[in-house]
Coordinates of C-alpha atoms in Angstrom, one line a residue:
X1 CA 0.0 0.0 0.0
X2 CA 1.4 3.0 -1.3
X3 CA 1.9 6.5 0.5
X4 CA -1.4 8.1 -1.6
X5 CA -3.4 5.1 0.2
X6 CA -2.1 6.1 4.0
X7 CA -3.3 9.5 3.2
X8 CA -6.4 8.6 1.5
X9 CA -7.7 6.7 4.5
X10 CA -6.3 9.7 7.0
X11 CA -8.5 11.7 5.1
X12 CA -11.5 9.8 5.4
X13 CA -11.0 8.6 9.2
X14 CA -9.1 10.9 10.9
X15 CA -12.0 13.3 12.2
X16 CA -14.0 10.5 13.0
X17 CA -10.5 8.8 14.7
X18 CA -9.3 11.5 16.1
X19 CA -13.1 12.4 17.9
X20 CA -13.3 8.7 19.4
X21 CA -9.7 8.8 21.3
X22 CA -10.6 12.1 22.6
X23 CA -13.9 10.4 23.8
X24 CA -11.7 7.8 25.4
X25 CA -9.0 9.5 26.8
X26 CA -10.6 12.8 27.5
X27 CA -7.4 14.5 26.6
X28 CA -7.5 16.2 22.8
X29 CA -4.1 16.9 22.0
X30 CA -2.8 13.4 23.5
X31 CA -5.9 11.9 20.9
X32 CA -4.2 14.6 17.8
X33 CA -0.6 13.2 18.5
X34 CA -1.6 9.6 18.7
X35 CA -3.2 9.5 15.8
X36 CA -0.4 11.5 13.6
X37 CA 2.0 8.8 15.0
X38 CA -0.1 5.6 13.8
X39 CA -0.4 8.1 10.7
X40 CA 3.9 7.6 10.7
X41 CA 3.8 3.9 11.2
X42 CA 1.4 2.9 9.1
X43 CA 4.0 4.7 6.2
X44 CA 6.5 2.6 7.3
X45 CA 4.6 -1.0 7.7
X46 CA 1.8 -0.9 4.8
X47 CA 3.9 -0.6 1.9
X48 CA 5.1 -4.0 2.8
X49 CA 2.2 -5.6 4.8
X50 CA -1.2 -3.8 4.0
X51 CA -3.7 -4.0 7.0
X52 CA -7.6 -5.7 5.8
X53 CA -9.0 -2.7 7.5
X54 CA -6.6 0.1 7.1
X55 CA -9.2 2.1 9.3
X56 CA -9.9 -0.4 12.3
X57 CA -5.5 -0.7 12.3
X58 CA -5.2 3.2 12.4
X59 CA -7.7 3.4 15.0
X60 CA -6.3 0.6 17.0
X61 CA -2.5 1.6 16.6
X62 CA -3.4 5.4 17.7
X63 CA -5.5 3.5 20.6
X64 CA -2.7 2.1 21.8
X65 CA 0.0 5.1 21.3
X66 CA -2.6 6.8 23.8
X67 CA -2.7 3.9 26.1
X68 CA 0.6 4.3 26.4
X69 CA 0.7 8.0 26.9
X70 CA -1.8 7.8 29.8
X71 CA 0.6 4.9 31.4
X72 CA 3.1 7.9 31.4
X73 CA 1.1 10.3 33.2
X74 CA 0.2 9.2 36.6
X75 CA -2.6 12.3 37.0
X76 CA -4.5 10.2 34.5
X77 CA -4.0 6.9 36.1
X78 CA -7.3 6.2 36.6
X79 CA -8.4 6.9 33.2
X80 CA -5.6 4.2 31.8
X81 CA -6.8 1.3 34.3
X82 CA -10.2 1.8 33.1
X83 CA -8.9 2.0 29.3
X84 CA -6.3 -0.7 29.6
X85 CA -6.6 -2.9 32.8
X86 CA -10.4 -3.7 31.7
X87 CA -10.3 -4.0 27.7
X88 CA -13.6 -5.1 28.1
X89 CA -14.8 -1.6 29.4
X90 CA -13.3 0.1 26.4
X91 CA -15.5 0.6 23.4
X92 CA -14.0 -1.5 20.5
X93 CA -13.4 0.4 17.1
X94 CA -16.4 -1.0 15.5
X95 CA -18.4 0.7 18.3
X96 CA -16.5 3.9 17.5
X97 CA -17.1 4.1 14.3
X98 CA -20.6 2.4 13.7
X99 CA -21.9 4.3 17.0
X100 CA -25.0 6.5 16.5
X101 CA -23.3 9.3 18.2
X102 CA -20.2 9.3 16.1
X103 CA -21.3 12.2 14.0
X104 CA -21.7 14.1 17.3
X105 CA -18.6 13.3 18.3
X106 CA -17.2 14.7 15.1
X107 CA -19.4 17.7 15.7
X108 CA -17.8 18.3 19.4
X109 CA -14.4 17.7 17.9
X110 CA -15.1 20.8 15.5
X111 CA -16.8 22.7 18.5
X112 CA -13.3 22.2 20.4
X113 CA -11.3 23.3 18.1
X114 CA -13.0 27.0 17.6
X115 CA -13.5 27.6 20.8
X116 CA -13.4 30.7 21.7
X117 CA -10.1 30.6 23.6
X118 CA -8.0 30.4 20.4
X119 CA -7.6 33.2 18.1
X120 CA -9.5 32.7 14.5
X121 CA -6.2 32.0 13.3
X122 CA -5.9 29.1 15.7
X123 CA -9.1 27.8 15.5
X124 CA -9.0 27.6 11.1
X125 CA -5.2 25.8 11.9
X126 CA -6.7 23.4 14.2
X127 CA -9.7 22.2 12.4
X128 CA -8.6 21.9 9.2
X129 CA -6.0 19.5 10.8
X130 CA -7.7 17.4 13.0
X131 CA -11.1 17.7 11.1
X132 CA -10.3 17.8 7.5
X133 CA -6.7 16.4 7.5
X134 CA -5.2 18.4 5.9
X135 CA -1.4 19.2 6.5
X136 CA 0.6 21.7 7.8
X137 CA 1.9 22.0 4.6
X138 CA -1.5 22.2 2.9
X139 CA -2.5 24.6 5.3
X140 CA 0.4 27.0 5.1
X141 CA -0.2 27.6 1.3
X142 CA -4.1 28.0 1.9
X143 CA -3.4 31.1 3.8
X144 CA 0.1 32.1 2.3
X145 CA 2.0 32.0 5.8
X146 CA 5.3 29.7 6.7
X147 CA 4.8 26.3 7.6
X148 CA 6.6 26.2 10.7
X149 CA 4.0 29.3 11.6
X150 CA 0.8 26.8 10.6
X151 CA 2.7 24.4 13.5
X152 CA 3.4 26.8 15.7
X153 CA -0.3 27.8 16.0
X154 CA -1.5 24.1 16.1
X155 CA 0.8 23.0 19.0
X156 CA 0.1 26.2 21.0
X157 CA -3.9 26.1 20.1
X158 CA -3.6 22.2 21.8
X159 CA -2.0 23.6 24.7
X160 CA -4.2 26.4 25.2
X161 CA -7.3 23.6 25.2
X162 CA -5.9 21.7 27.5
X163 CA -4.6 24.1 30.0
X164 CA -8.4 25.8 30.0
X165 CA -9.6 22.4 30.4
X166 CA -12.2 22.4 27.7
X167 CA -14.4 19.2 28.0
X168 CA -14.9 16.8 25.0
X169 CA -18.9 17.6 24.6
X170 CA -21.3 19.5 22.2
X171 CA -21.5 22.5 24.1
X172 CA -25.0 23.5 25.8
X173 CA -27.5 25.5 22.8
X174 CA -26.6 29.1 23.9
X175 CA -23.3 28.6 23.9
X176 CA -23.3 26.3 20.8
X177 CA -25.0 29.0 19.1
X178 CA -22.1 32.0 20.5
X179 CA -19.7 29.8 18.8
X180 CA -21.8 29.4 15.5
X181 CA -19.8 32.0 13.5
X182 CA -16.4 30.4 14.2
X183 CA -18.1 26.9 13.2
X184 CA -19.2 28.0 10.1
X185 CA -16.3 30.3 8.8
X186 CA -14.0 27.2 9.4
X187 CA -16.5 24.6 7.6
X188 CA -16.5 27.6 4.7
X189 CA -12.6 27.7 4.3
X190 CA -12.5 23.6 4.5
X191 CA -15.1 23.5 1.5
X192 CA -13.6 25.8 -0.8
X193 CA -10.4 24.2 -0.3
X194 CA -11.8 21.4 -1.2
X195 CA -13.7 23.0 -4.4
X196 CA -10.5 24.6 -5.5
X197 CA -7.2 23.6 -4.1
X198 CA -4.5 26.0 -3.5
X199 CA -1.6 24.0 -4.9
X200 CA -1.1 20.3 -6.3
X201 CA -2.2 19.0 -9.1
X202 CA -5.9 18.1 -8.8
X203 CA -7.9 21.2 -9.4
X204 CA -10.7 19.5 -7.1
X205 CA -10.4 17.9 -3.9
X206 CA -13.9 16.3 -3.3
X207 CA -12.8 14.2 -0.6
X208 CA -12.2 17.3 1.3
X209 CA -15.5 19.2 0.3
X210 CA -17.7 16.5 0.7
X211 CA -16.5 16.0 4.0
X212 CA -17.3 19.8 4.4
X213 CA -20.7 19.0 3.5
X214 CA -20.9 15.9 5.6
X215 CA -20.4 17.9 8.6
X216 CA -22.4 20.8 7.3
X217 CA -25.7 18.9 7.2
X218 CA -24.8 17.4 10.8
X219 CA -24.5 21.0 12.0
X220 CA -27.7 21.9 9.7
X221 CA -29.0 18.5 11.6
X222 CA -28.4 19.9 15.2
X223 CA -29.3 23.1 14.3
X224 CA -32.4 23.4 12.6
X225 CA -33.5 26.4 13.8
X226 CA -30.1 28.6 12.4
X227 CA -31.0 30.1 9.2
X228 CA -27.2 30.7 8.3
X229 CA -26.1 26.8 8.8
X230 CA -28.4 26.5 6.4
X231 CA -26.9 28.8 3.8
X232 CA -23.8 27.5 4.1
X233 CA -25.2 24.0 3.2
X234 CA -26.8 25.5 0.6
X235 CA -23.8 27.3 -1.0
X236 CA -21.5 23.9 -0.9
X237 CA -24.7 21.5 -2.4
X238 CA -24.5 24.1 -5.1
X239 CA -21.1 25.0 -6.0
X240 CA -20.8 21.1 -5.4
X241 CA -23.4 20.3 -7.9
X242 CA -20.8 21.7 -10.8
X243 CA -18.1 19.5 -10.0
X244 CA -19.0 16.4 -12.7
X245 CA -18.6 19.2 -15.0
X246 CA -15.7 20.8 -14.0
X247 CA -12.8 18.6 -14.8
X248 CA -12.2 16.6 -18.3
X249 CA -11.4 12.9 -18.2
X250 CA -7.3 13.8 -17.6
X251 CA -8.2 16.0 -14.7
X252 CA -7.7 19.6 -16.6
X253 CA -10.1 22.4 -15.7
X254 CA -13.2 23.1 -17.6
X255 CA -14.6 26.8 -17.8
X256 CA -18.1 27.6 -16.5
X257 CA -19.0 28.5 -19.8
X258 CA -17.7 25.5 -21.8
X259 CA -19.2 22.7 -19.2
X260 CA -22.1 20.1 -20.2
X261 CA -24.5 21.5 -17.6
X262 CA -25.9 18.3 -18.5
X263 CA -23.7 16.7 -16.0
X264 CA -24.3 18.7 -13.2
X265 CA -25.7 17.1 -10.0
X266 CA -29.2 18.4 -10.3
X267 CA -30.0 16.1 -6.9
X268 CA -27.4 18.4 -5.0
X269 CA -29.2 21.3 -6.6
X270 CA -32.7 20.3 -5.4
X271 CA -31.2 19.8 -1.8
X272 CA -29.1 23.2 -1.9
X273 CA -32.3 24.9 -3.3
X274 CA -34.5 23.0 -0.4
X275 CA -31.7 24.6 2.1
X276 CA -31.5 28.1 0.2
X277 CA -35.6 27.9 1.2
X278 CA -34.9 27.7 5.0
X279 CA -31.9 30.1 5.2
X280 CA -34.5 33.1 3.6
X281 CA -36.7 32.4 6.6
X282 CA -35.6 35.2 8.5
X283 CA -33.4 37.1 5.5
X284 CA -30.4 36.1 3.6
X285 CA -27.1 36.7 5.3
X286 CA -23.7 36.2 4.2
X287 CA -23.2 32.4 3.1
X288 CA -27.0 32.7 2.2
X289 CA -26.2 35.7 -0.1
X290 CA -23.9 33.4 -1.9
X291 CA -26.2 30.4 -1.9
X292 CA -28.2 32.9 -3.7
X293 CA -25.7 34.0 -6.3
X294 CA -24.9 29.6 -6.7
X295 CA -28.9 28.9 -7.4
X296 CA -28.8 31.6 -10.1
X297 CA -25.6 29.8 -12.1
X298 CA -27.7 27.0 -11.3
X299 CA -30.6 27.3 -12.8
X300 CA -29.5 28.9 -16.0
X301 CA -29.4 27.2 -19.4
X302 CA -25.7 28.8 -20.3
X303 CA -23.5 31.6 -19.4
X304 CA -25.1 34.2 -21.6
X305 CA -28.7 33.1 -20.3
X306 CA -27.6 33.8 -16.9
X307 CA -28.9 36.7 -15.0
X308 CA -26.3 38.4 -14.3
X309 CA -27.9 41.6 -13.0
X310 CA -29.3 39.8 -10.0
X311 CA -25.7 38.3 -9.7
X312 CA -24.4 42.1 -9.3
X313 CA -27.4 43.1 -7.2
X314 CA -26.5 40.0 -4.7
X315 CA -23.0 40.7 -4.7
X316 CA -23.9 44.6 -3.5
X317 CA -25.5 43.3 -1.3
X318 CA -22.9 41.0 0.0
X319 CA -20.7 43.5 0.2
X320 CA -22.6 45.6 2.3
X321 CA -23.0 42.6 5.2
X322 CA -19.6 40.7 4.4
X323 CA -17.4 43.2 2.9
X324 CA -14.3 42.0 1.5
X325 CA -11.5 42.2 -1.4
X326 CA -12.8 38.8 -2.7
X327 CA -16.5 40.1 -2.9
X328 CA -15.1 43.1 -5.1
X329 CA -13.5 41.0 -7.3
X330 CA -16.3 38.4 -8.1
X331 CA -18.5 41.7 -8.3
X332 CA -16.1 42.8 -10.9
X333 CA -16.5 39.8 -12.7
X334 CA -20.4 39.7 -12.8
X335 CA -20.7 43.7 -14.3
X336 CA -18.4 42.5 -16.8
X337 CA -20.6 40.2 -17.8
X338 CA -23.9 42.4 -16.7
X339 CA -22.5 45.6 -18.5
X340 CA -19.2 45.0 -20.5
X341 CA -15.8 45.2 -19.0
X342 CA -14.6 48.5 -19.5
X343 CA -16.7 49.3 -16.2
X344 CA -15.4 46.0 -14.5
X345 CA -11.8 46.9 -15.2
X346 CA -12.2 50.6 -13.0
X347 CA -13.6 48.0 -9.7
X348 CA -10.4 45.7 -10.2
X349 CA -8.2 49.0 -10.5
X350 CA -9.5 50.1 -8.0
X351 CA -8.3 46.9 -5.7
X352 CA -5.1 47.3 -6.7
X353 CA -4.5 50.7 -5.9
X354 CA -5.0 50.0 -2.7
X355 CA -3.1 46.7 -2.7
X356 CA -6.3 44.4 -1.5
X357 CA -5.2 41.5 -2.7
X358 CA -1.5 41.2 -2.5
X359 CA 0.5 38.5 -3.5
X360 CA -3.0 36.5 -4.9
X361 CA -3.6 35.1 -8.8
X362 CA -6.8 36.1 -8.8
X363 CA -6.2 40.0 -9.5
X364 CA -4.2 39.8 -12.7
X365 CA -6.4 36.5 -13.6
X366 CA -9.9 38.6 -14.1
X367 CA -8.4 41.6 -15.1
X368 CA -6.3 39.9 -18.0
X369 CA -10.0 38.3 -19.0
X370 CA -11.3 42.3 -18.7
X371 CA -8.1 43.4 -21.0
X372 CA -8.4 40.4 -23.4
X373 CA -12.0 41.6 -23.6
X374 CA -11.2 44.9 -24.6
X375 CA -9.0 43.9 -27.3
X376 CA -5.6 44.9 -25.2
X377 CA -3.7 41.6 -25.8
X378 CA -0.3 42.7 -25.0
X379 CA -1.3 44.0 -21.7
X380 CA -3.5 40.9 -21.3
X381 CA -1.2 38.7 -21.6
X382 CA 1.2 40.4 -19.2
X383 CA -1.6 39.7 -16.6
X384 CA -1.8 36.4 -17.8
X385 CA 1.1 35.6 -17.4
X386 CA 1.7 37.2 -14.1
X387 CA -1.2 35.5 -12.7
X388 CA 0.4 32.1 -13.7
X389 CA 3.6 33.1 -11.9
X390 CA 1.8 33.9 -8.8
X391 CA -1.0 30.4 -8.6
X392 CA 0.4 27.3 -6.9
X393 CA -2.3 25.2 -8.6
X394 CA -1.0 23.3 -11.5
X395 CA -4.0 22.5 -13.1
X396 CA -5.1 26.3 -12.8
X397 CA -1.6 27.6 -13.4
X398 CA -1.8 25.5 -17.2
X399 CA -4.8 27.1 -18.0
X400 CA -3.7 30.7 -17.9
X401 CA -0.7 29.9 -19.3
X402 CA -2.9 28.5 -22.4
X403 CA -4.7 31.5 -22.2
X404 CA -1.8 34.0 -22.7
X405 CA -0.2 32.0 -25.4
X406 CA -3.7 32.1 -27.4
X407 CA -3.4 35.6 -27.9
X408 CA -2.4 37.8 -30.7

C-alpha cells in the first residue's frame, strides 16, 4: 500500500478517529498526536504488509499510542486502568465508528477546536488538521503564511485547550449557538479548499468538500432552527453540484461556460435549493447571499442566459454585510458580464491601488480576462502571465498559461 493510500484513508478517518480517542482518553491533543504517529507507522509498515481494515489498524495503533501515553502520566491513572486494565470496558473500534453518536462526536471535535479561547487564526489551523486532514503544509499555502508558523499555531492552540480544560462535549445550545460563527467560517474555508485547491495537481479535492458537507448537514441537523447553517449547506450543495462538470477525463479544468450542464448534479441542486428555502426564513445573510448568487448559475441554461444583474445586485448586497476584497473581485467579474468590462476593469483597478489583494492570482487573472475583452492583448497577456507566476495550482496555473499563449 502505497503512500497516496495512508493518506487517502487519513483523510476519510481521521475526524472521526481523532473524535473517538478524545472520547476515550478525555485528553484532545494526546488523541491529535496519537493519531499522527499511527499516521507515521502505518507509512513505514503498509507498503510491505497492508492491513484488511486500514481504518480499524489506524484506529487501533493510535488506541494504543494513547494507552501508552496515559501509562506515562500518573494524573490520568485512573483513566488508563479503566482503558487498559479492563479492555472489556473500552468501546471497540467497530463501536467507535458504527456508533450513532459518532457524528456528534465529530461535531464536538469541531466545536473544540473554535473555541473561543483560540484566536480565528488558531481555530481555522486546528480544524482543518484534525477535522479535515489536511497538512501543515496544505494549510500553510491556503493562507500564504510559513509552515513552521501553521505548526506553531496548532501545537500552542492544543496547549491552550488543555490548559483551559475544555471538556470533550457539544457545548449547551446558547453557547453552541455563540460559537456558531467560528463553526461556520472554518467549515466555509475547509469546502472551498476542497472546491478549489490551492496547490497540487488536482484542481478539485472532493474528498475534502464533501467532508465539508458531511459535517455541514450534521450541524444543519443539530441546528435546525439557524437560518445561516443552512446557507452554508446550501452554498457547498450548489457550487458542489458543478463539480462532474468541471474537470475533463485527464483531470484539466473546464470553464463555466464551456461545461455540459448536462452533468451537473441536479439532486445536490434540489437539496441546496430546499436549504436556500430555510436560510431566507428570517433574511439572507452572508453564506445565504452566496447560496443565492450559486442557485442563479444554477438554474441557468448557459453563461449568456444567466442573470447576471441579479448576480451584481447580490453581490452589492454582500458587500454591504460581508465586505471584502474577494466580494469586489467576483462583483467585478459579474458587471463585466452584466455591462461589458470597461466598467469592471475601474472596480479591479481600483483593488489594486490599494493593494487588496497582494501577492494572490486572482487580481491579474480577471483583469487579464477584462483586457483580453477589450482587445488589449499585450497587456492581457502580461496579466496572464503574471497571474500564472503567482498560482500554486497546477492544473489552474496551465490554463492561464494556455490563455496568454492564445493571444495575438
Amino acid at each position: 500500500m502505497a503512500a497516496a493510500d495512508v493518506e487517502a484513508v487519513w483523510r476519510i478517518e481521521s475526524a472521526r478517529i481523532v473524535a473517538a480517542l478524545t472520547r476515550f482518553t478525555g485528553d484532545f491533543g494526546l488523541a491529535e498526536d496519537a493519531a499522527q504517529e499511527a499516521v507515521a507507522e502505518a507509512l513505514v509498515s503498509w507498503p510491505t504488509a497492508a492491513p484488511a481494515n486500514p481504518a480499524g489498524w489506524l484506529m487501533a495503533t493510535a488506541r494504543r499510542g494513547g494507552i501508552g501515553a496515559i501509562r506515562r502520566r500518573a494524573a490520568l491513572h485512573d483513566r488508563y486502568a479503566l482503558l487498559a486494565a479492563d479492555p472489556d470496558a473500552a468501546p471497540s473500534f467497530d463501536e467507535a465508528i458504527d456508533s450513532d453518536r459518532i457524528d456528534d462526536d465529530v461535531l464536538a471535535l469541531m466545536f473544540i477546536s473554535c473555541h473561543p479561547v483560540l484566536s480565528r487564526e488558531a481555530r481555522v489551523a486546528l480544524t482543518l488538521r484534525v477535522v479535515a486532514g489536511l497538512s501543515s503544509e496544505e494549510i500553510a499555502r491556503a493562507f500564504l503564511v510559513p509552515v513552521p508558523t501553521v505548526q506553531a499555531r496548532i501545537t500552542r492552540a492544543k496547549k491552550t485547550i488543555a490548559a483551559a480544560g475544555v471538556p470533550f462535549e457539544l457545548p449547551a445550545a446558547d453557547e453552541r449557538r455563540a460559537r456558531l460563527g467560528g463553526v461556520l467560517s472554518v467549515l466555509y474555508v475547509i469546502f472551498t479548499e476542497g472546491s478549489t485547491a490551492t496547490s497540487g495537481d488536482r484542481l478539485v479535492r472532493t474528498d475534502v468538500a464533501y467532508e465539508a458537507i458531511r459535517l455541514a448537514r450534521t450541524l444543519a441537523a443539530l441546528q435546525p432552527d439557524e437560518p445561516e447553517v443552512h446557507g452554508l449547506l446550501a452554498l457547498f450543495e450548489l457550487t458542489a453540484a458543478r463539480f462532474p462538470a468541471r474537470t475533463a477525463p485527464d483531470g484539466s479544468p473546464v470553464l463555466l461556460e464551456h461545461q455540459d450542464r448536462r452533468r451537473w448534479d441536479h439532486a445536490a441542486i434540489r437539496r441546496g435549493l430546499a436549504a436556500l428555502v430555510k436560510a431566507s426564513a428570517r433574511g439572507l445573510g452572508p453564506y445565504g447571499l452566496q447560496a443565492a448568487i450559486a442557485a442563479t448559475h444554477a438554474s441557468a441554461p448557459t453563461v449568456e442566459a444567466t442573470d447576471w444583474d441579479r448576480i451584481v445586485v447580490l453581490y452589492e448586497a454582500l458587500g454591504r454585510v460581508a465586505p471584502s476584497p474577494v466580494v469586489e473581485l467576483n462583483r467585478a467579474v459579474a458587471v463585466a458580464m452584466a455591462t461589458g468590462p470597461a466598467a469592471a476593469l475601474s472596480i479591479v483597478d481600483d483593488l489594486i491601488a490599494k493593494d487588496r489583494l497582494p501577492g494572490s492570482h486572482l487580481v491579474p487573472t480577471v483583469r487579464g480576462e477584462l483586457l483580453t475583452r477589450l482587445g488589449r492583448h499585450p497587456e492581457a497577456r502580461a496579466e496572464l502571465e503574471l497571474a500564472a507566476r503567482l498560482c500554486t495550482n497546477q492544473r489552474e496555473r496551465a490554463v492561464l498559461l494556455r490563455k496568454a499563449a492564445a493571444l495575438p
